[in-house]
Amino acid sequence: MKQPRAWQRMLSGRRLDLLDPTPVDIEIADIAHGLAFVARWNGQTKGDFAYSVAEHSILVTDIFTRQQPNAPAQWQLAALLHDAPEYVIGDMISPVKAAVGPGYGALDDRLMAAIHLRFGLPAQIPAAVKRQIKKADKLSAWLEAVQIAGFTRAEADRFFGKQDPAHVAGLTIRLRPPKEVRDEFTTIHHRLMNSM
């Protein structure tokens, strides 16, 4: 019986095996491009452009850096790449991830390990750093919920944890064309790589 295809051709020409990814088949241009075209919130956001995973990743990195001003470049890079596997597996809202079960998490973990290794990070980042990135991620989700996804503050508090709006003072969600977001994501990646 023929095995189903488990790889995807990337725009860079790389062929990424989704079940057994290797760092050599991962390129930042593919990640940035893919994430700039993957919509968060299943596309159910206000505005003329989808709010992309790349834009979310930039925001999480900004929040993480505000919360951890002395964080080394490698952990800022980990924040930028925290959703990087979604460039090939897409962004599923939490209720769908729960319904899919542990297989989704295992696939995500394998891809993340290969991505981390490709860019000089440990396959598994330290638990304390992971918690700090998750904290920034939740604050980002809360901000997105109230600014562009139609949630009231009370709803956002219930689903993403009560947040202090002072922690996101001055942060406004911007909906931009995918090319602009892709280019900024790539620029931040190169800056952080050069700082490591």
PDB file of C-alpha atoms in Angstrom:
ATOM      1  CA  MET A   1       0.000   0.000   0.000  1.00  0.00           C
ATOM      2  CA  LYS A   2       1.402   3.377  -1.022  1.00  0.00           C
ATOM      3  CA  GLN A   3       2.196   5.788   1.809  1.00  0.00           C
ATOM      4  CA  PRO A   4       0.375   9.141   1.642  1.00  0.00           C
ATOM      5  CA  ARG A   5       2.526  12.165   0.832  1.00  0.00           C
ATOM      6  CA  ALA A   6       3.741  13.772   4.063  1.00  0.00           C
ATOM      7  CA  TRP A   7       5.867  16.586   2.636  1.00  0.00           C
ATOM      8  CA  GLN A   8       5.230  20.036   1.284  1.00  0.00           C
ATOM      9  CA  ARG A   9       7.156  21.901  -1.386  1.00  0.00           C
ATOM     10  CA  MET A  10       8.208  25.332  -0.176  1.00  0.00           C
ATOM     11  CA  LEU A  11       8.642  28.445  -2.311  1.00  0.00           C
ATOM     12  CA  SER A  12      12.381  28.239  -1.616  1.00  0.00           C
ATOM     13  CA  GLY A  13      12.391  24.889  -3.414  1.00  0.00           C
ATOM     14  CA  ARG A  14      12.888  22.948  -0.187  1.00  0.00           C
ATOM     15  CA  ARG A  15      10.796  19.845   0.413  1.00  0.00           C
ATOM     16  CA  LEU A  16       9.779  19.738   4.073  1.00  0.00           C
ATOM     17  CA  ASP A  17       8.798  16.340   5.490  1.00  0.00           C
ATOM     18  CA  LEU A  18       6.076  17.177   7.995  1.00  0.00           C
ATOM     19  CA  LEU A  19       6.453  13.903   9.908  1.00  0.00           C
ATOM     20  CA  ASP A  20      10.253  13.979  10.081  1.00  0.00           C
ATOM     21  CA  PRO A  21      11.354  17.600   9.571  1.00  0.00           C
ATOM     22  CA  THR A  22      15.042  18.393   9.381  1.00  0.00           C
ATOM     23  CA  PRO A  23      16.619  21.809  10.062  1.00  0.00           C
ATOM     24  CA  VAL A  24      18.294  21.819   6.633  1.00  0.00           C
ATOM     25  CA  ASP A  25      14.872  22.046   4.931  1.00  0.00           C
ATOM     26  CA  ILE A  26      13.781  25.137   6.857  1.00  0.00           C
ATOM     27  CA  GLU A  27      14.242  28.661   5.492  1.00  0.00           C
ATOM     28  CA  ILE A  28      13.203  31.919   7.131  1.00  0.00           C
ATOM     29  CA  ALA A  29      11.789  33.214   3.834  1.00  0.00           C
ATOM     30  CA  ASP A  30       9.365  30.262   3.755  1.00  0.00           C
ATOM     31  CA  ILE A  31       8.353  30.803   7.384  1.00  0.00           C
ATOM     32  CA  ALA A  32       7.852  34.562   6.978  1.00  0.00           C
ATOM     33  CA  HIS A  33       5.883  34.130   3.753  1.00  0.00           C
ATOM     34  CA  GLY A  34       3.678  31.365   5.116  1.00  0.00           C
ATOM     35  CA  LEU A  35       2.920  33.104   8.413  1.00  0.00           C
ATOM     36  CA  ALA A  36       2.114  36.381   6.638  1.00  0.00           C
ATOM     37  CA  PHE A  37      -0.669  34.585   4.771  1.00  0.00           C
ATOM     38  CA  VAL A  38      -2.097  32.534   7.667  1.00  0.00           C
ATOM     39  CA  ALA A  39      -5.001  34.341   9.334  1.00  0.00           C
ATOM     40  CA  ARG A  40      -5.473  34.241  13.087  1.00  0.00           C
ATOM     41  CA  TRP A  41      -8.962  34.048  14.543  1.00  0.00           C
ATOM     42  CA  ASN A  42     -10.024  32.081  11.424  1.00  0.00           C
ATOM     43  CA  GLY A  43     -10.058  35.423   9.622  1.00  0.00           C
ATOM     44  CA  GLN A  44     -12.853  36.753  11.840  1.00  0.00           C
ATOM     45  CA  THR A  45     -11.265  40.119  12.550  1.00  0.00           C
ATOM     46  CA  LYS A  46     -12.127  43.705  11.738  1.00  0.00           C
ATOM     47  CA  GLY A  47     -10.298  45.428   8.910  1.00  0.00           C
ATOM     48  CA  ASP A  48      -9.417  45.106   5.251  1.00  0.00           C
ATOM     49  CA  PHE A  49      -6.565  42.626   5.758  1.00  0.00           C
ATOM     50  CA  ALA A  50      -6.449  39.400   7.705  1.00  0.00           C
ATOM     51  CA  TYR A  51      -4.600  39.575  10.995  1.00  0.00           C
ATOM     52  CA  SER A  52      -1.771  37.181  10.269  1.00  0.00           C
ATOM     53  CA  VAL A  53       0.248  34.860  12.463  1.00  0.00           C
ATOM     54  CA  ALA A  54       3.337  36.826  11.362  1.00  0.00           C
ATOM     55  CA  GLU A  55       1.795  40.064  12.685  1.00  0.00           C
ATOM     56  CA  HIS A  56       0.854  38.272  15.914  1.00  0.00           C
ATOM     57  CA  SER A  57       4.409  36.941  16.249  1.00  0.00           C
ATOM     58  CA  ILE A  58       5.832  40.449  15.883  1.00  0.00           C
ATOM     59  CA  LEU A  59       3.443  41.687  18.589  1.00  0.00           C
ATOM     60  CA  VAL A  60       4.326  38.809  20.943  1.00  0.00           C
ATOM     61  CA  THR A  61       8.018  39.615  20.469  1.00  0.00           C
ATOM     62  CA  ASP A  62       7.359  43.278  21.277  1.00  0.00           C
ATOM     63  CA  ILE A  63       5.388  42.384  24.425  1.00  0.00           C
ATOM     64  CA  PHE A  64       7.967  39.781  25.495  1.00  0.00           C
ATOM     65  CA  THR A  65      10.760  42.347  25.106  1.00  0.00           C
ATOM     66  CA  ARG A  66       8.787  44.922  27.128  1.00  0.00           C
ATOM     67  CA  GLN A  67       8.216  42.362  29.877  1.00  0.00           C
ATOM     68  CA  GLN A  68      11.780  40.996  29.716  1.00  0.00           C
ATOM     69  CA  PRO A  69      13.908  44.019  28.709  1.00  0.00           C
ATOM     70  CA  ASN A  70      17.161  42.180  29.457  1.00  0.00           C
ATOM     71  CA  ALA A  71      16.252  39.026  27.549  1.00  0.00           C
ATOM     72  CA  PRO A  72      19.058  37.921  25.238  1.00  0.00           C
ATOM     73  CA  ALA A  73      18.494  37.958  21.492  1.00  0.00           C
ATOM     74  CA  GLN A  74      18.108  34.166  21.384  1.00  0.00           C
ATOM     75  CA  TRP A  75      14.999  34.289  23.597  1.00  0.00           C
ATOM     76  CA  GLN A  76      13.581  37.228  21.645  1.00  0.00           C
ATOM     77  CA  LEU A  77      14.068  35.051  18.560  1.00  0.00           C
ATOM     78  CA  ALA A  78      12.261  32.197  20.308  1.00  0.00           C
ATOM     79  CA  ALA A  79       9.366  34.606  20.922  1.00  0.00           C
ATOM     80  CA  LEU A  80       9.309  35.613  17.252  1.00  0.00           C
ATOM     81  CA  LEU A  81       9.275  31.934  16.217  1.00  0.00           C
ATOM     82  CA  HIS A  82       6.819  30.740  18.885  1.00  0.00           C
ATOM     83  CA  ASP A  83       4.138  29.935  16.266  1.00  0.00           C
ATOM     84  CA  ALA A  84       6.504  29.208  13.372  1.00  0.00           C
ATOM     85  CA  PRO A  85       5.210  25.645  12.712  1.00  0.00           C
ATOM     86  CA  GLU A  86       1.955  27.242  11.593  1.00  0.00           C
ATOM     87  CA  TYR A  87       3.657  28.236   8.344  1.00  0.00           C
ATOM     88  CA  VAL A  88       2.953  24.682   7.199  1.00  0.00           C
ATOM     89  CA  ILE A  89       0.243  23.352   9.529  1.00  0.00           C
ATOM     90  CA  GLY A  90      -1.876  26.493   9.743  1.00  0.00           C
ATOM     91  CA  ASP A  91      -3.377  28.201  12.757  1.00  0.00           C
ATOM     92  CA  MET A  92      -6.143  26.338  14.515  1.00  0.00           C
ATOM     93  CA  ILE A  93      -8.195  28.011  17.180  1.00  0.00           C
ATOM     94  CA  SER A  94      -7.867  26.373  20.615  1.00  0.00           C
ATOM     95  CA  PRO A  95     -11.223  24.526  20.518  1.00  0.00           C
ATOM     96  CA  VAL A  96     -10.206  22.811  17.264  1.00  0.00           C
ATOM     97  CA  LYS A  97      -6.765  21.882  18.643  1.00  0.00           C
ATOM     98  CA  ALA A  98      -8.484  20.266  21.625  1.00  0.00           C
ATOM     99  CA  ALA A  99     -10.798  18.311  19.325  1.00  0.00           C
ATOM    100  CA  VAL A 100      -7.928  17.112  17.107  1.00  0.00           C
ATOM    101  CA  GLY A 101      -6.115  15.765  20.147  1.00  0.00           C
ATOM    102  CA  PRO A 102      -2.478  15.009  20.955  1.00  0.00           C
ATOM    103  CA  GLY A 103      -1.453  14.286  17.352  1.00  0.00           C
ATOM    104  CA  TYR A 104      -1.505  18.005  16.533  1.00  0.00           C
ATOM    105  CA  GLY A 105       0.742  18.795  19.490  1.00  0.00           C
ATOM    106  CA  ALA A 106       3.251  16.110  18.539  1.00  0.00           C
ATOM    107  CA  LEU A 107       3.440  17.401  14.959  1.00  0.00           C
ATOM    108  CA  ASP A 108       3.856  20.967  16.228  1.00  0.00           C
ATOM    109  CA  ASP A 109       6.616  19.883  18.644  1.00  0.00           C
ATOM    110  CA  ARG A 110       8.620  18.077  15.913  1.00  0.00           C
ATOM    111  CA  LEU A 111       8.426  21.082  13.599  1.00  0.00           C
ATOM    112  CA  MET A 112       9.334  23.506  16.400  1.00  0.00           C
ATOM    113  CA  ALA A 113      12.393  21.473  17.379  1.00  0.00           C
ATOM    114  CA  ALA A 114      13.663  21.493  13.774  1.00  0.00           C
ATOM    115  CA  ILE A 115      12.993  25.235  13.444  1.00  0.00           C
ATOM    116  CA  HIS A 116      14.819  25.989  16.685  1.00  0.00           C
ATOM    117  CA  LEU A 117      17.831  23.928  15.657  1.00  0.00           C
ATOM    118  CA  ARG A 118      17.906  25.607  12.230  1.00  0.00           C
ATOM    119  CA  PHE A 119      18.305  29.027  13.838  1.00  0.00           C
ATOM    120  CA  GLY A 120      20.728  28.153  16.615  1.00  0.00           C
ATOM    121  CA  LEU A 121      18.259  27.685  19.451  1.00  0.00           C
ATOM    122  CA  PRO A 122      18.009  24.579  21.615  1.00  0.00           C
ATOM    123  CA  ALA A 123      15.383  22.113  20.363  1.00  0.00           C
ATOM    124  CA  GLN A 124      13.538  22.657  23.642  1.00  0.00           C
ATOM    125  CA  ILE A 125      13.811  26.113  25.159  1.00  0.00           C
ATOM    126  CA  PRO A 126      14.027  26.386  28.967  1.00  0.00           C
ATOM    127  CA  ALA A 127      10.669  26.072  30.739  1.00  0.00           C
ATOM    128  CA  ALA A 128      11.040  29.501  32.379  1.00  0.00           C
ATOM    129  CA  VAL A 129      11.551  31.183  28.997  1.00  0.00           C
ATOM    130  CA  LYS A 130       8.661  29.233  27.507  1.00  0.00           C
ATOM    131  CA  ARG A 131       6.409  30.487  30.334  1.00  0.00           C
ATOM    132  CA  GLN A 132       7.512  34.097  29.725  1.00  0.00           C
ATOM    133  CA  ILE A 133       6.748  33.769  26.003  1.00  0.00           C
ATOM    134  CA  LYS A 134       3.366  32.178  26.812  1.00  0.00           C
ATOM    135  CA  LYS A 135       2.587  35.116  29.117  1.00  0.00           C
ATOM    136  CA  ALA A 136       3.309  37.536  26.247  1.00  0.00           C
ATOM    137  CA  ASP A 137       1.274  35.323  23.902  1.00  0.00           C
ATOM    138  CA  LYS A 138      -1.767  35.422  26.218  1.00  0.00           C
ATOM    139  CA  LEU A 139      -1.509  39.193  26.571  1.00  0.00           C
ATOM    140  CA  SER A 140      -1.311  39.474  22.788  1.00  0.00           C
ATOM    141  CA  ALA A 141      -4.397  37.257  22.387  1.00  0.00           C
ATOM    142  CA  TRP A 142      -6.265  39.413  24.923  1.00  0.00           C
ATOM    143  CA  LEU A 143      -5.306  42.596  23.067  1.00  0.00           C
ATOM    144  CA  GLU A 144      -6.280  41.094  19.707  1.00  0.00           C
ATOM    145  CA  ALA A 145      -9.589  39.893  21.151  1.00  0.00           C
ATOM    146  CA  VAL A 146     -10.637  43.337  22.369  1.00  0.00           C
ATOM    147  CA  GLN A 147      -9.181  45.413  19.528  1.00  0.00           C
ATOM    148  CA  ILE A 148     -10.008  43.403  16.405  1.00  0.00           C
ATOM    149  CA  ALA A 149     -11.920  40.193  17.205  1.00  0.00           C
ATOM    150  CA  GLY A 150     -15.070  41.690  18.715  1.00  0.00           C
ATOM    151  CA  PHE A 151     -14.652  40.455  22.306  1.00  0.00           C
ATOM    152  CA  THR A 152     -15.699  42.588  25.258  1.00  0.00           C
ATOM    153  CA  ARG A 153     -13.043  43.038  27.958  1.00  0.00           C
ATOM    154  CA  ALA A 154     -15.034  40.745  30.235  1.00  0.00           C
ATOM    155  CA  GLU A 155     -15.054  37.990  27.583  1.00  0.00           C
ATOM    156  CA  ALA A 156     -11.341  38.441  26.889  1.00  0.00           C
ATOM    157  CA  ASP A 157     -10.618  38.288  30.637  1.00  0.00           C
ATOM    158  CA  ARG A 158     -12.589  35.039  30.894  1.00  0.00           C
ATOM    159  CA  PHE A 159     -10.850  33.314  27.983  1.00  0.00           C
ATOM    160  CA  PHE A 160      -7.313  34.764  28.106  1.00  0.00           C
ATOM    161  CA  GLY A 161      -6.956  35.756  31.736  1.00  0.00           C
ATOM    162  CA  LYS A 162      -7.541  39.148  33.309  1.00  0.00           C
ATOM    163  CA  GLN A 163      -4.932  41.500  31.895  1.00  0.00           C
ATOM    164  CA  ASP A 164      -3.781  44.911  32.996  1.00  0.00           C
ATOM    165  CA  PRO A 165      -4.297  47.245  30.005  1.00  0.00           C
ATOM    166  CA  ALA A 166      -1.324  49.284  31.265  1.00  0.00           C
ATOM    167  CA  HIS A 167       0.919  46.415  30.115  1.00  0.00           C
ATOM    168  CA  VAL A 168      -0.114  47.071  26.519  1.00  0.00           C
ATOM    169  CA  ALA A 169      -0.297  50.862  26.722  1.00  0.00           C
ATOM    170  CA  GLY A 170       0.468  52.338  23.324  1.00  0.00           C
ATOM    171  CA  LEU A 171       0.123  49.020  21.481  1.00  0.00           C
ATOM    172  CA  THR A 172      -2.422  49.155  18.710  1.00  0.00           C
ATOM    173  CA  ILE A 173      -3.136  46.244  16.384  1.00  0.00           C
ATOM    174  CA  ARG A 174      -2.248  47.115  12.808  1.00  0.00           C
ATOM    175  CA  LEU A 175      -3.701  45.256   9.861  1.00  0.00           C
ATOM    176  CA  ARG A 176      -1.291  45.448   6.953  1.00  0.00           C
ATOM    177  CA  PRO A 177      -0.718  43.841   3.576  1.00  0.00           C
ATOM    178  CA  PRO A 178       1.002  40.430   3.837  1.00  0.00           C
ATOM    179  CA  LYS A 179       4.135  41.633   2.000  1.00  0.00           C
ATOM    180  CA  GLU A 180       4.712  44.413   4.523  1.00  0.00           C
ATOM    181  CA  VAL A 181       4.295  42.032   7.472  1.00  0.00           C
ATOM    182  CA  ARG A 182       6.486  39.384   5.819  1.00  0.00           C
ATOM    183  CA  ASP A 183       9.262  41.917   5.262  1.00  0.00           C
ATOM    184  CA  GLU A 184       9.142  43.167   8.868  1.00  0.00           C
ATOM    185  CA  PHE A 185       9.161  39.618  10.239  1.00  0.00           C
ATOM    186  CA  THR A 186      12.230  38.823   8.129  1.00  0.00           C
ATOM    187  CA  THR A 187      13.981  42.050   9.167  1.00  0.00           C
ATOM    188  CA  ILE A 188      13.430  41.319  12.868  1.00  0.00           C
ATOM    189  CA  HIS A 189      14.673  37.752  12.371  1.00  0.00           C
ATOM    190  CA  HIS A 190      17.878  38.934  10.685  1.00  0.00           C
ATOM    191  CA  ARG A 191      18.495  41.574  13.370  1.00  0.00           C
ATOM    192  CA  LEU A 192      18.110  39.027  16.156  1.00  0.00           C
ATOM    193  CA  MET A 193      20.261  36.427  14.382  1.00  0.00           C
ATOM    194  CA  ASN A 194      23.011  39.026  13.983  1.00  0.00           C
ATOM    195  CA  SER A 195      22.776  39.854  17.703  1.00  0.00           C
ATOM    196  CA  MET A 196      23.250  36.262  18.871  1.00  0.00           C
TER     197      MET A 196
END
